[in-house]
Coordinates of C-alpha atoms in Angstrom, one line a residue:
M1 CA -0.1 -0.2 -0.1
C2 CA 3.0 2.3 -0.3
G3 CA 3.4 4.3 -3.1
I4 CA 6.6 3.9 -5.5
V5 CA 8.1 6.4 -8.4
G6 CA 11.0 5.6 -10.3
Y7 CA 12.1 7.7 -13.4
V8 CA 15.0 7.7 -15.8
G9 CA 15.2 10.7 -18.2
E10 CA 17.9 11.9 -20.7
P11 CA 21.0 12.8 -18.9
K12 CA 20.8 16.3 -19.9
E13 CA 17.6 16.8 -18.8
K14 CA 18.0 16.8 -14.9
Q15 CA 14.0 16.7 -13.8
A16 CA 14.0 13.6 -11.8
K17 CA 13.6 15.6 -8.3
K18 CA 10.6 17.5 -9.9
I19 CA 9.0 14.9 -11.5
I20 CA 9.4 12.4 -8.7
I21 CA 8.0 14.6 -6.2
E22 CA 5.0 15.5 -8.5
G23 CA 4.4 11.4 -9.0
L24 CA 4.3 10.9 -5.2
K25 CA 1.7 13.9 -4.9
R26 CA -0.4 11.8 -7.4
L27 CA 0.1 8.7 -5.1
E28 CA -1.0 10.2 -1.8
Y29 CA -4.6 9.0 -1.6
R30 CA -2.5 5.4 -0.8
G31 CA -2.2 6.7 2.4
Y32 CA 1.3 7.0 4.1
D33 CA 3.4 8.0 7.2
S34 CA 6.7 8.9 5.7
A35 CA 8.3 9.8 2.5
G36 CA 11.7 9.7 0.9
I37 CA 13.4 10.2 -2.3
A38 CA 17.1 9.1 -3.7
L39 CA 18.7 10.7 -6.5
Y40 CA 21.4 10.3 -8.5
V41 CA 24.1 13.1 -8.5
D42 CA 28.1 13.0 -8.6
G43 CA 28.5 9.5 -8.9
V44 CA 26.1 8.3 -5.6
F45 CA 22.4 8.0 -4.9
E46 CA 21.2 11.0 -2.4
T47 CA 18.8 9.9 -0.1
R48 CA 16.5 12.0 1.7
K49 CA 13.2 11.4 4.2
H50 CA 11.2 12.4 6.6
V51 CA 8.6 11.1 8.7
G52 CA 4.9 12.8 8.0
G53 CA 3.6 14.3 4.9
L54 CA 5.5 15.1 1.7
E55 CA 5.4 18.9 2.8
N56 CA 8.0 17.9 5.3
L57 CA 10.1 15.9 2.8
E58 CA 9.8 18.6 0.2
K59 CA 11.0 21.1 3.4
I60 CA 14.0 19.2 4.3
I61 CA 15.0 18.9 0.4
G62 CA 14.7 22.8 -0.1
D63 CA 16.4 24.6 -2.4
E64 CA 18.8 21.8 -3.1
K65 CA 19.4 21.3 -7.0
F66 CA 19.8 17.9 -7.3
N67 CA 20.8 18.0 -10.9
S68 CA 19.5 14.4 -11.7
H69 CA 18.1 12.5 -14.4
I70 CA 17.2 9.1 -12.5
G71 CA 16.0 8.6 -9.1
L72 CA 13.0 6.8 -7.0
G73 CA 10.6 7.8 -4.3
H74 CA 8.3 6.5 -1.7
T75 CA 5.5 7.2 0.7
R76 CA 5.5 4.5 3.1
W77 CA 2.4 2.9 5.5
A78 CA 4.6 1.6 8.4
T79 CA 4.8 -2.6 8.8
H80 CA 8.3 -3.5 10.3
G81 CA 9.0 -0.1 12.4
A82 CA 7.2 2.5 13.6
P83 CA 6.9 5.8 11.1
S84 CA 10.3 7.3 11.8
D85 CA 12.9 8.8 9.5
A86 CA 15.5 6.2 10.0
N87 CA 12.5 3.5 9.1
A88 CA 11.2 5.9 5.9
H89 CA 12.1 4.7 2.5
P90 CA 14.5 4.6 0.6
H91 CA 17.1 2.3 2.0
S92 CA 20.7 1.8 1.3
N93 CA 23.1 -0.9 1.6
E94 CA 26.3 0.5 3.9
D95 CA 28.4 1.6 1.1
N96 CA 25.8 3.4 -0.5
T97 CA 26.0 1.2 -3.9
V98 CA 22.8 0.3 -3.3
T99 CA 20.0 2.0 -2.9
I100 CA 15.8 0.5 -2.7
V101 CA 12.1 1.2 -2.3
H102 CA 9.8 -1.6 -1.1
N103 CA 6.0 -2.1 -0.8
G104 CA 5.2 -5.6 0.8
I105 CA 6.2 -7.5 3.5
I106 CA 9.9 -10.0 3.4
E107 CA 8.2 -12.8 5.7
N108 CA 11.9 -14.3 6.6
Y109 CA 13.4 -11.0 6.8
L110 CA 14.5 -12.0 10.7
E111 CA 16.6 -14.7 9.4
L112 CA 18.2 -12.9 6.5
K113 CA 18.8 -10.0 9.1
E114 CA 20.7 -12.4 11.2
V115 CA 22.9 -14.2 8.7
L116 CA 23.6 -10.4 7.9
A117 CA 24.7 -9.7 10.9
E118 CA 26.6 -12.5 12.1
K119 CA 28.3 -13.6 8.8
H120 CA 28.6 -9.9 7.2
G121 CA 29.0 -7.6 9.9
V122 CA 26.0 -5.4 8.7
K123 CA 25.0 -2.8 11.2
F124 CA 21.3 -1.6 10.4
K125 CA 19.9 2.1 10.5
S126 CA 16.4 0.6 10.6
E127 CA 13.8 -1.6 12.4
T128 CA 12.5 -2.8 8.4
D129 CA 12.5 -5.6 6.9
S130 CA 13.5 -3.4 3.8
E131 CA 16.4 -2.3 4.6
V132 CA 17.7 -6.1 4.7
I133 CA 17.1 -6.2 0.7
A134 CA 19.7 -3.3 0.1
H135 CA 22.0 -5.1 2.0
L136 CA 21.4 -8.6 0.0
I137 CA 22.0 -6.7 -3.0
G138 CA 24.6 -5.0 -2.1
I139 CA 26.7 -8.1 -0.8
N140 CA 25.3 -10.5 -4.1
Y141 CA 26.8 -7.5 -6.4
E142 CA 30.1 -8.4 -5.1
K143 CA 29.8 -11.7 -5.8
E144 CA 28.0 -11.6 -9.2
G145 CA 29.7 -8.3 -10.7
D146 CA 26.1 -7.9 -12.3
F147 CA 23.3 -5.8 -10.7
L148 CA 20.6 -7.7 -12.6
K149 CA 22.3 -10.8 -11.4
A150 CA 22.4 -9.7 -8.0
V151 CA 18.8 -8.7 -7.5
H152 CA 17.7 -11.9 -9.1
R153 CA 20.2 -13.7 -6.2
T154 CA 18.2 -11.7 -3.8
V155 CA 14.9 -12.2 -4.2
D156 CA 15.6 -16.0 -4.5
M157 CA 16.4 -15.6 -0.9
M158 CA 13.5 -13.7 -0.3
R159 CA 9.7 -14.8 0.7
G160 CA 6.9 -12.7 1.6
A161 CA 5.0 -10.6 -1.2
Y162 CA 6.7 -7.4 -2.6
A163 CA 7.0 -4.5 -5.3
L164 CA 11.1 -4.4 -4.9
V165 CA 12.5 -1.3 -7.2
A166 CA 16.1 -1.1 -6.9
V167 CA 19.1 1.1 -8.1
C168 CA 22.8 0.7 -8.2
S169 CA 25.8 3.6 -8.7
H170 CA 27.6 1.1 -10.0
E171 CA 25.3 0.9 -13.0
P172 CA 23.5 4.3 -12.9
D173 CA 21.3 4.4 -15.5
K174 CA 18.7 1.6 -15.0
I175 CA 16.0 0.6 -12.2
I176 CA 15.1 -2.7 -11.7
G177 CA 11.6 -3.9 -10.2
V178 CA 10.5 -7.5 -9.2
R179 CA 7.1 -7.7 -8.8
K180 CA 5.5 -10.5 -6.6
D181 CA 2.1 -10.0 -5.1
A182 CA 2.2 -6.6 -5.6
P183 CA 0.9 -4.2 -8.2
M184 CA 3.8 -2.7 -10.5
I185 CA 3.2 -1.0 -13.6
A186 CA 5.7 0.6 -16.5
G187 CA 4.8 4.0 -18.5
I188 CA 6.6 4.5 -21.5
G189 CA 7.9 7.9 -22.7
K190 CA 9.6 9.7 -24.8
G191 CA 13.2 9.6 -23.8
C192 CA 12.0 8.9 -20.3
N193 CA 10.8 5.9 -18.6
F194 CA 8.5 5.3 -15.4
I195 CA 8.0 2.3 -12.8
A196 CA 5.7 2.9 -10.3
S197 CA 2.8 1.2 -8.0
D198 CA -0.1 3.1 -9.6
I199 CA -1.0 4.9 -12.9
P200 CA -1.5 8.2 -11.7
A201 CA 2.6 8.5 -10.6
F202 CA 3.2 9.4 -14.2
L203 CA 0.0 10.0 -16.0
K204 CA 0.6 13.4 -16.1
Y205 CA 3.8 12.9 -18.5
V206 CA 2.7 9.4 -20.5
R207 CA -0.2 7.4 -21.7
E208 CA 1.3 3.9 -22.3
V209 CA 1.7 1.5 -19.5
L210 CA 3.0 -1.9 -19.5
I211 CA 1.7 -4.3 -16.5
I212 CA 3.7 -6.2 -15.0
E213 CA 2.8 -9.6 -13.9
N214 CA 3.5 -11.6 -10.9
N215 CA 7.1 -12.8 -10.5
E216 CA 8.5 -10.9 -12.9
T217 CA 11.4 -8.5 -13.8
V218 CA 11.4 -5.1 -15.2
I219 CA 14.7 -3.0 -16.5
V220 CA 13.9 0.3 -17.2
T221 CA 16.3 2.8 -19.0
K222 CA 15.8 6.0 -20.5
D223 CA 15.4 4.0 -23.8
D224 CA 14.0 0.6 -23.1
I225 CA 11.9 -1.1 -20.7
T226 CA 12.3 -5.1 -21.0
I227 CA 10.4 -7.3 -19.0
L228 CA 11.7 -10.8 -17.9
G229 CA 9.4 -13.7 -17.0
S230 CA 9.5 -15.7 -13.9
D231 CA 12.0 -18.1 -15.9
R232 CA 14.2 -14.9 -16.1
K233 CA 13.5 -14.7 -20.0
P234 CA 12.3 -12.0 -22.1
V235 CA 8.7 -11.5 -22.7
S236 CA 6.7 -9.4 -24.8
R237 CA 3.5 -7.7 -23.6
E238 CA 0.8 -5.4 -25.2
T239 CA 0.9 -1.5 -23.9
M240 CA -2.4 -0.1 -22.1
H241 CA -3.7 3.3 -23.6
I242 CA -4.9 5.0 -20.3
S243 CA -7.4 7.4 -21.8
W244 CA -8.9 9.1 -18.5
D245 CA -7.5 12.3 -18.2
V246 CA -5.2 13.4 -14.9
D247 CA -7.7 16.3 -14.1
A248 CA -10.2 13.4 -13.4
A249 CA -7.8 12.8 -10.1
E250 CA -8.3 16.2 -9.1
K251 CA -10.6 17.6 -7.1
G252 CA -12.8 19.7 -9.3
G253 CA -13.6 22.1 -7.0
Y254 CA -15.1 20.2 -4.1
E255 CA -13.5 20.8 -0.9
H256 CA -12.2 17.0 -0.4
F257 CA -12.1 14.1 -3.0
M258 CA -14.6 12.2 -0.9
L259 CA -17.2 14.9 -1.4
K260 CA -16.4 15.0 -5.2
E261 CA -16.6 11.4 -5.6
I262 CA -20.2 11.1 -3.5
H263 CA -21.5 13.4 -6.2
E264 CA -19.9 11.3 -8.9
Q265 CA -22.1 8.3 -8.0
P266 CA -24.4 9.1 -10.5
E267 CA -22.5 9.4 -13.4
G268 CA -20.7 6.3 -12.2
I269 CA -23.7 4.3 -11.9
R270 CA -25.1 5.2 -15.6
E271 CA -21.6 4.3 -17.0
T272 CA -21.8 1.0 -15.3
L273 CA -25.1 0.4 -16.4
T274 CA -24.8 1.4 -19.9
K275 CA -21.9 -0.5 -21.3
R276 CA -23.9 -4.0 -20.2
I277 CA -27.5 -3.4 -21.5
R278 CA -28.2 -4.1 -24.7
E279 CA -30.6 -2.1 -27.1
D280 CA -33.1 -5.4 -26.5
G281 CA -32.4 -5.2 -22.7
M282 CA -30.8 -8.1 -22.2
I283 CA -27.6 -8.0 -20.0
N284 CA -24.4 -8.6 -21.7
L285 CA -21.5 -9.0 -18.8
D286 CA -18.7 -7.8 -21.3
G287 CA -18.7 -11.0 -23.1
I288 CA -18.8 -13.4 -20.4
S289 CA -20.0 -16.8 -21.2
M290 CA -22.4 -18.3 -18.6
T291 CA -24.7 -20.8 -20.3
K292 CA -27.7 -22.0 -18.1
E293 CA -26.0 -25.3 -17.8
D294 CA -23.1 -23.3 -16.2
I295 CA -25.2 -21.8 -14.2
D296 CA -26.9 -24.6 -13.3
G297 CA -23.9 -26.5 -12.0
F298 CA -23.0 -24.7 -9.5
N299 CA -24.4 -25.6 -5.9
K300 CA -23.0 -22.5 -4.4
V301 CA -21.6 -18.9 -4.7
Y302 CA -19.1 -17.4 -2.3
I303 CA -18.7 -13.7 -2.4
V304 CA -15.6 -13.1 -0.8
A305 CA -14.2 -9.2 -0.1
C306 CA -12.7 -6.6 2.5
G307 CA -14.3 -3.9 3.9
T308 CA -16.6 -1.9 2.0
A309 CA -16.3 -4.5 -0.8
Y310 CA -17.5 -7.2 1.8
H311 CA -20.6 -4.7 2.8
A312 CA -21.6 -5.0 -1.2
G313 CA -21.1 -8.8 -1.2
L314 CA -23.8 -8.6 1.8
V315 CA -26.1 -7.1 -0.3
G316 CA -25.0 -9.0 -3.2
K317 CA -26.3 -12.0 -1.7
H318 CA -29.9 -11.0 -1.2
A319 CA -30.0 -10.5 -4.8
I320 CA -28.4 -13.3 -6.1
E321 CA -30.6 -16.0 -3.5
K322 CA -33.8 -14.1 -4.7
M323 CA -33.1 -13.7 -8.3
A324 CA -31.2 -16.9 -9.0
R325 CA -32.3 -19.1 -6.3
I326 CA -28.5 -20.5 -5.1
P327 CA -27.3 -20.2 -1.9
V328 CA -24.6 -17.3 -1.0
E329 CA -22.0 -17.4 1.5
V330 CA -20.7 -14.2 2.0
D331 CA -16.9 -14.4 3.7
V332 CA -14.0 -11.9 4.9
A333 CA -11.1 -12.6 2.8
S334 CA -8.5 -12.6 5.3
E335 CA -10.6 -15.7 7.1
F336 CA -11.8 -17.8 3.9
R337 CA -8.4 -19.5 3.4
Y338 CA -7.3 -20.1 6.7
R339 CA -10.9 -22.4 7.4
D340 CA -10.3 -24.7 4.7
P341 CA -13.5 -23.8 2.9
F342 CA -15.6 -26.1 1.3
V343 CA -15.1 -25.4 -2.8
D344 CA -14.9 -27.3 -5.7
E345 CA -15.7 -27.2 -9.4
K346 CA -19.1 -26.5 -8.7
T347 CA -18.4 -23.5 -6.5
L348 CA -18.8 -19.9 -8.3
F349 CA -16.3 -18.0 -6.6
I350 CA -16.8 -13.8 -6.5
A351 CA -14.1 -11.7 -5.5
I352 CA -14.9 -8.1 -5.1
S353 CA -12.2 -5.5 -5.1
Q354 CA -11.8 -1.5 -5.8
S355 CA -8.2 -1.8 -6.9
G356 CA -8.1 -5.3 -7.9
E357 CA -4.8 -5.6 -5.7
T358 CA -6.0 -6.3 -2.1
L359 CA -3.7 -8.9 -1.0
D360 CA -6.2 -11.0 1.3
T361 CA -8.5 -11.2 -1.6
L362 CA -6.4 -12.1 -3.9
A363 CA -5.0 -15.1 -1.5
A364 CA -8.6 -16.4 -1.3
L365 CA -8.9 -16.2 -4.6
R366 CA -6.0 -18.0 -5.6
E367 CA -7.4 -20.5 -2.9
A368 CA -10.6 -21.1 -4.3
K369 CA -9.3 -21.6 -8.1
K370 CA -6.6 -24.0 -6.6
K371 CA -9.9 -26.1 -5.3
G372 CA -11.6 -25.8 -8.7
A373 CA -13.8 -22.9 -8.1
R374 CA -14.8 -20.8 -11.4
V375 CA -13.6 -17.2 -10.4
F376 CA -15.7 -13.9 -11.3
S377 CA -14.6 -10.8 -10.1
V378 CA -16.0 -7.3 -9.8
V379 CA -13.3 -4.9 -10.1
N380 CA -12.3 -1.0 -10.5
V381 CA -9.1 -1.1 -12.0
V382 CA -8.4 -2.5 -15.1
G383 CA -5.4 -5.1 -16.1
S384 CA -5.2 -5.1 -11.7
S385 CA -4.0 -8.6 -10.3
V386 CA -7.5 -9.5 -9.0
A387 CA -8.6 -9.1 -13.0
R388 CA -5.9 -10.8 -14.4
E389 CA -5.9 -13.6 -12.3
S390 CA -10.0 -14.2 -12.8
D391 CA -11.9 -16.7 -14.9
D392 CA -14.2 -13.5 -15.7
V393 CA -14.1 -10.0 -15.2
L394 CA -16.8 -7.1 -14.8
Y395 CA -15.5 -4.0 -14.3
T396 CA -16.9 -1.2 -12.3
W397 CA -16.8 1.9 -14.2
A398 CA -16.6 4.2 -11.3
G399 CA -13.4 6.2 -12.7
P400 CA -10.4 6.7 -10.4
E401 CA -11.7 7.1 -6.8
I402 CA -8.8 9.1 -4.5
A403 CA -10.2 9.1 -1.4
V404 CA -9.3 6.5 0.8
A405 CA -12.9 5.8 2.2
S406 CA -14.9 4.1 -0.8
T407 CA -17.8 6.1 -2.0
K408 CA -18.7 5.5 -5.8
A409 CA -16.9 2.0 -5.8
Y410 CA -19.1 1.1 -3.7
T411 CA -22.5 2.1 -5.4
T412 CA -21.1 0.9 -9.0
Q413 CA -20.3 -2.8 -6.8
L414 CA -23.9 -2.9 -6.0
I415 CA -24.8 -2.2 -9.7
C416 CA -22.4 -4.7 -11.0
M417 CA -23.9 -7.4 -7.9
Y418 CA -27.4 -6.9 -9.2
L419 CA -26.3 -7.2 -13.0
I420 CA -24.7 -10.4 -12.3
A421 CA -28.1 -11.5 -10.2
L422 CA -30.3 -10.8 -12.8
F423 CA -28.2 -12.5 -15.5
M424 CA -28.4 -15.5 -13.6
G425 CA -32.1 -15.3 -12.8
K426 CA -33.0 -14.5 -16.7
V427 CA -30.6 -17.2 -18.1
R428 CA -31.4 -19.8 -15.3
G429 CA -35.4 -19.1 -15.6
T430 CA -36.0 -18.5 -11.7
I431 CA -37.5 -14.8 -12.5
D432 CA -40.3 -13.9 -15.1
E433 CA -40.0 -11.2 -17.9
K434 CA -42.3 -8.8 -15.9
Y435 CA -40.1 -9.0 -12.7
Y436 CA -36.7 -8.8 -15.0
N437 CA -38.0 -5.6 -16.8
E438 CA -39.3 -4.0 -13.6
I439 CA -35.8 -4.3 -11.6
L440 CA -33.8 -3.4 -14.8
S441 CA -36.1 -0.6 -15.0
E442 CA -35.4 0.6 -11.2
L443 CA -31.6 0.3 -12.2
K444 CA -31.6 2.6 -15.0
A445 CA -33.7 5.0 -12.7
M446 CA -31.3 5.0 -9.9
P447 CA -28.6 8.0 -11.6
E448 CA -31.6 10.8 -11.5
K449 CA -33.1 9.4 -8.1
M450 CA -29.5 9.3 -6.7
K451 CA -29.3 13.3 -8.1
T452 CA -32.4 14.0 -6.1
L453 CA -31.4 12.5 -3.2
L454 CA -28.2 14.2 -3.3
A455 CA -30.3 17.2 -3.0
Q456 CA -30.4 16.9 0.5
E457 CA -27.3 17.1 0.8
D458 CA -27.1 20.5 3.1
K459 CA -30.3 19.2 5.1
I460 CA -28.1 16.6 6.2
A461 CA -25.3 18.4 6.4
K462 CA -27.0 20.0 9.4
V463 CA -27.9 17.0 11.3
A464 CA -24.5 16.3 11.4
K465 CA -23.2 19.5 12.5
K466 CA -26.0 18.5 15.4
F467 CA -24.5 15.2 16.5
H468 CA -20.6 15.4 15.2
R469 CA -19.7 15.5 19.3
K470 CA -21.3 11.9 19.7
E471 CA -18.9 9.2 20.6
N472 CA -20.8 6.5 20.2
V473 CA -22.9 5.7 17.5
F474 CA -25.3 2.6 16.5
F475 CA -26.4 1.4 13.1
I476 CA -29.4 -1.0 12.6
G477 CA -31.5 -2.2 9.5
R478 CA -32.7 -5.7 8.6
G479 CA -32.5 -7.6 5.5
P480 CA -30.5 -5.7 2.6
D481 CA -30.8 -2.7 5.1
C482 CA -28.4 -5.1 7.4
G483 CA -25.8 -4.4 4.8
V484 CA -26.2 -1.1 4.6
A485 CA -25.7 -0.3 8.1
Y486 CA -22.5 -1.9 8.3
E487 CA -21.1 0.1 5.1
G488 CA -22.7 3.5 7.3
S489 CA -21.1 2.5 10.4
L490 CA -17.9 2.0 8.2
K491 CA -18.0 5.3 6.9
L492 CA -18.4 6.7 10.2
K493 CA -15.7 5.2 12.0
E494 CA -13.3 5.6 9.1
I495 CA -13.1 9.3 8.2
S496 CA -14.7 10.7 11.8
Y497 CA -13.2 8.2 14.2
I498 CA -16.3 7.8 16.1
N499 CA -17.0 4.4 17.4
S500 CA -20.0 3.2 15.6
F501 CA -21.6 0.1 15.7
A502 CA -24.0 -1.9 13.5
I503 CA -26.3 -5.0 13.8
A504 CA -29.2 -6.5 12.8
A505 CA -32.2 -4.8 14.2
G506 CA -33.8 -7.9 15.3
E507 CA -30.6 -8.4 17.1
L508 CA -30.4 -5.7 19.6
K509 CA -32.7 -7.7 22.2
H510 CA -30.0 -10.5 22.4
G511 CA -27.3 -8.6 24.0
T512 CA -26.4 -5.1 22.5
I513 CA -29.2 -2.9 23.7
A514 CA -27.9 -3.0 27.4
L515 CA -25.7 -0.4 25.7
M516 CA -28.7 2.0 24.8
E517 CA -29.2 4.7 27.4
Q518 CA -30.5 8.4 27.4
D519 CA -29.4 10.3 23.8
T520 CA -27.8 7.2 22.2
L521 CA -27.6 7.9 18.5
V522 CA -29.3 5.6 16.5
I523 CA -29.4 5.4 12.6
A524 CA -31.8 3.0 11.7
L525 CA -32.5 1.9 8.1
D526 CA -36.3 1.0 7.5
T527 CA -36.3 1.3 3.6
Q528 CA -37.8 -2.4 3.0
D529 CA -41.8 -2.2 2.6
C530 CA -41.8 -6.0 4.0
L531 CA -39.9 -5.4 7.4
F532 CA -41.3 -1.9 7.4
E533 CA -43.6 -2.7 10.4
K534 CA -40.4 -5.0 12.2
M535 CA -38.4 -2.1 11.9
L536 CA -40.5 0.6 13.7
S537 CA -40.7 -2.2 16.6
N538 CA -37.0 -2.1 17.1
I539 CA -36.9 1.6 16.6
V540 CA -39.5 2.1 19.4
E541 CA -37.2 -0.3 21.4
T542 CA -34.2 1.7 21.2
K543 CA -36.7 4.9 22.2
A544 CA -38.0 3.3 25.2
R545 CA -34.3 3.6 26.2
G546 CA -33.9 7.1 25.7
A547 CA -32.1 6.9 22.4
Y548 CA -32.3 9.9 19.6
V549 CA -33.3 7.9 16.4
I550 CA -32.3 9.1 12.7
A551 CA -34.5 6.9 10.4
V552 CA -33.8 6.6 6.6
A553 CA -37.0 5.5 4.8
K554 CA -38.4 5.9 1.3
E555 CA -40.7 8.4 0.4
G556 CA -44.8 7.9 1.3
H557 CA -43.5 6.3 4.7
R558 CA -44.5 9.1 6.7
D559 CA -45.7 7.4 9.6
I560 CA -42.2 6.8 10.5
E561 CA -42.4 10.3 11.9
V562 CA -44.3 9.5 14.9
E563 CA -41.3 7.3 16.1
A564 CA -38.3 8.7 14.9
D565 CA -37.0 11.9 16.1
Y566 CA -35.7 12.8 12.5
V567 CA -36.2 11.3 8.9
I568 CA -34.2 11.3 5.4
Y569 CA -36.2 10.1 2.8
I570 CA -35.3 8.2 -0.4
P571 CA -37.0 8.1 -3.7
D572 CA -39.3 5.4 -3.9
C573 CA -38.3 2.5 -5.1
R574 CA -38.6 -1.3 -5.0
D575 CA -37.3 -3.1 -1.9
E576 CA -34.3 -5.0 -3.8
V577 CA -32.5 -2.3 -4.9
S578 CA -32.9 0.5 -2.0
P579 CA -29.6 -0.2 -0.7
I580 CA -28.1 1.6 -3.9
L581 CA -29.7 5.3 -2.8
S582 CA -30.2 4.5 1.4
V583 CA -26.2 4.3 1.5
V584 CA -26.1 8.0 0.2
P585 CA -27.3 9.8 2.9
L586 CA -24.8 7.7 5.0
Q587 CA -22.2 8.7 3.0
V588 CA -23.2 12.4 3.6
F589 CA -23.9 12.2 6.6
A590 CA -20.4 10.7 7.8
Y591 CA -18.4 13.1 5.4
Y592 CA -20.0 16.5 7.5
V593 CA -19.4 14.9 10.7
A594 CA -15.8 14.4 10.1
K595 CA -15.5 18.0 8.7
E596 CA -17.2 19.2 11.6
R597 CA -14.6 17.2 13.7
G598 CA -11.6 18.8 11.8
C599 CA -10.6 15.4 10.7
N600 CA -8.1 14.5 7.4
I601 CA -11.0 13.3 5.6
D602 CA -9.2 12.0 2.2
K603 CA -6.3 10.5 4.2
P604 CA -7.9 9.3 7.5
K605 CA -4.9 8.0 10.0
N606 CA -4.1 4.5 9.7
L607 CA -5.5 3.6 6.7
A608 CA -4.7 2.9 3.0
K609 CA -6.6 3.1 0.0
S610 CA -5.1 -0.4 -1.6
V611 CA -4.2 -2.8 1.2
T612 CA -1.3 -4.9 -0.3
V613 CA -0.4 -6.5 2.8
E614 CA -2.2 -9.5 5.2

């Protein structure tokens, strides 16, 4: 989840410092606690690094010219060793001939560190696993006399997941990267080339991208990019052209990326839908071939994901079971592969991930694939690891999502889950034409209904201002509303740091209601017509203990005002699709609560956008 930028250009154009700092700024959304840069100057790679934001790094660099044509930059999210100047990247060996940046975890670093200390007398400057790599490459260079061979000899000694990028003062015009279970891409320019962990790092300068696959090595010079396969032999790779504009990664007049992305949801939904619905009304899942025989052959569907994507899976479970009539189990990816799940060739495994690089989800996917499951992924990032390793891929066309707290990726994931459910139900014959057309019509109406809902932003902001000092908040719901309650609670806690808690409303009386007291804030989702009265009873239960209730309900259910203290109404729709709308006021509420509390909304503490460690 760290940010990596490497650049090499014409020696006469000393632009490395400027270009790398710009690239790191483009990667700030990934979350980080320190930043650093290494630049080749007068025969050595000069390193500067500092704990905290990029502004701290820029201060210590100051007006230093660093006339350099090649270098590395890094933003670190701590795993081994607390955030500090010493633990920040880049790291170098003792004679400063090798400098590296690294994303991921080296699982056997303690073993390697012990060998380096006892056999080679290495004295370490940091607590990180990453520093071990720099020393190993340096020692292996002395043996091999060749930078590439030294890197390969080093990675053969390492266990874990990593994106490793290295430079060497003995061969100062090349950058070498090795990828294992962590994202890595290369950018092709004119008289310059890039290596990075994500596209925004170099989008200002280049639009042609090479995806580096797992266990591959990439050698980058100003004129060439060479990719070596796992067998260390050259491989050819088609370039990917990036069509979206760099401005798409800017705030566009909004105060925060999160608010911008909340308002981008209607367009994201429209994009995700229109690309998949043919003129005759049939759903086209990007050419994915899934016949009635295929679907009938599934005896179970697993939906596996993390965080917000997991909550999309909870809603997807209701949709698939109702429409396709196949049992669905939703599992947290970090738990899935450690319980020897019942997966075989009759299992449809659906992985959901915004980045497509979530390591827990990727590991679960590989486990399911090994057991024979058909792997179907719902991903936002084209060419990502989850997408490439799946049998079938359905992309959410949300566009770049910069804020750490996911909003538009979540609602477009919901759209994809409904499309999958409708498609399976239609092909399998478990829903009739009338029902199919009604749900499809509801989905098509979502962008305009969501715009209507977003018009209530000022009202929701006032409610948030009233309650922003609360330190405990409960979210409750039933059926699909329960999944939305979990997502609303997560949004609030991750950007405002309020201790929020979500629970199925019917479970309140089995213990949790003991926590209800005078003025406890309860946010109740009551958008299911078939469960409306049941939820009213649960609201009454909380009110009897002194709670203050903010309810989310459909227009027309005005009788809820008798029990709730404040009601946010969503446009009327069928129960099945209400989660697409009901989550929006919860996103807006969380945003304005966090704003009132003075929180860093786009980059909440301790969190990262792309979680590429276990």
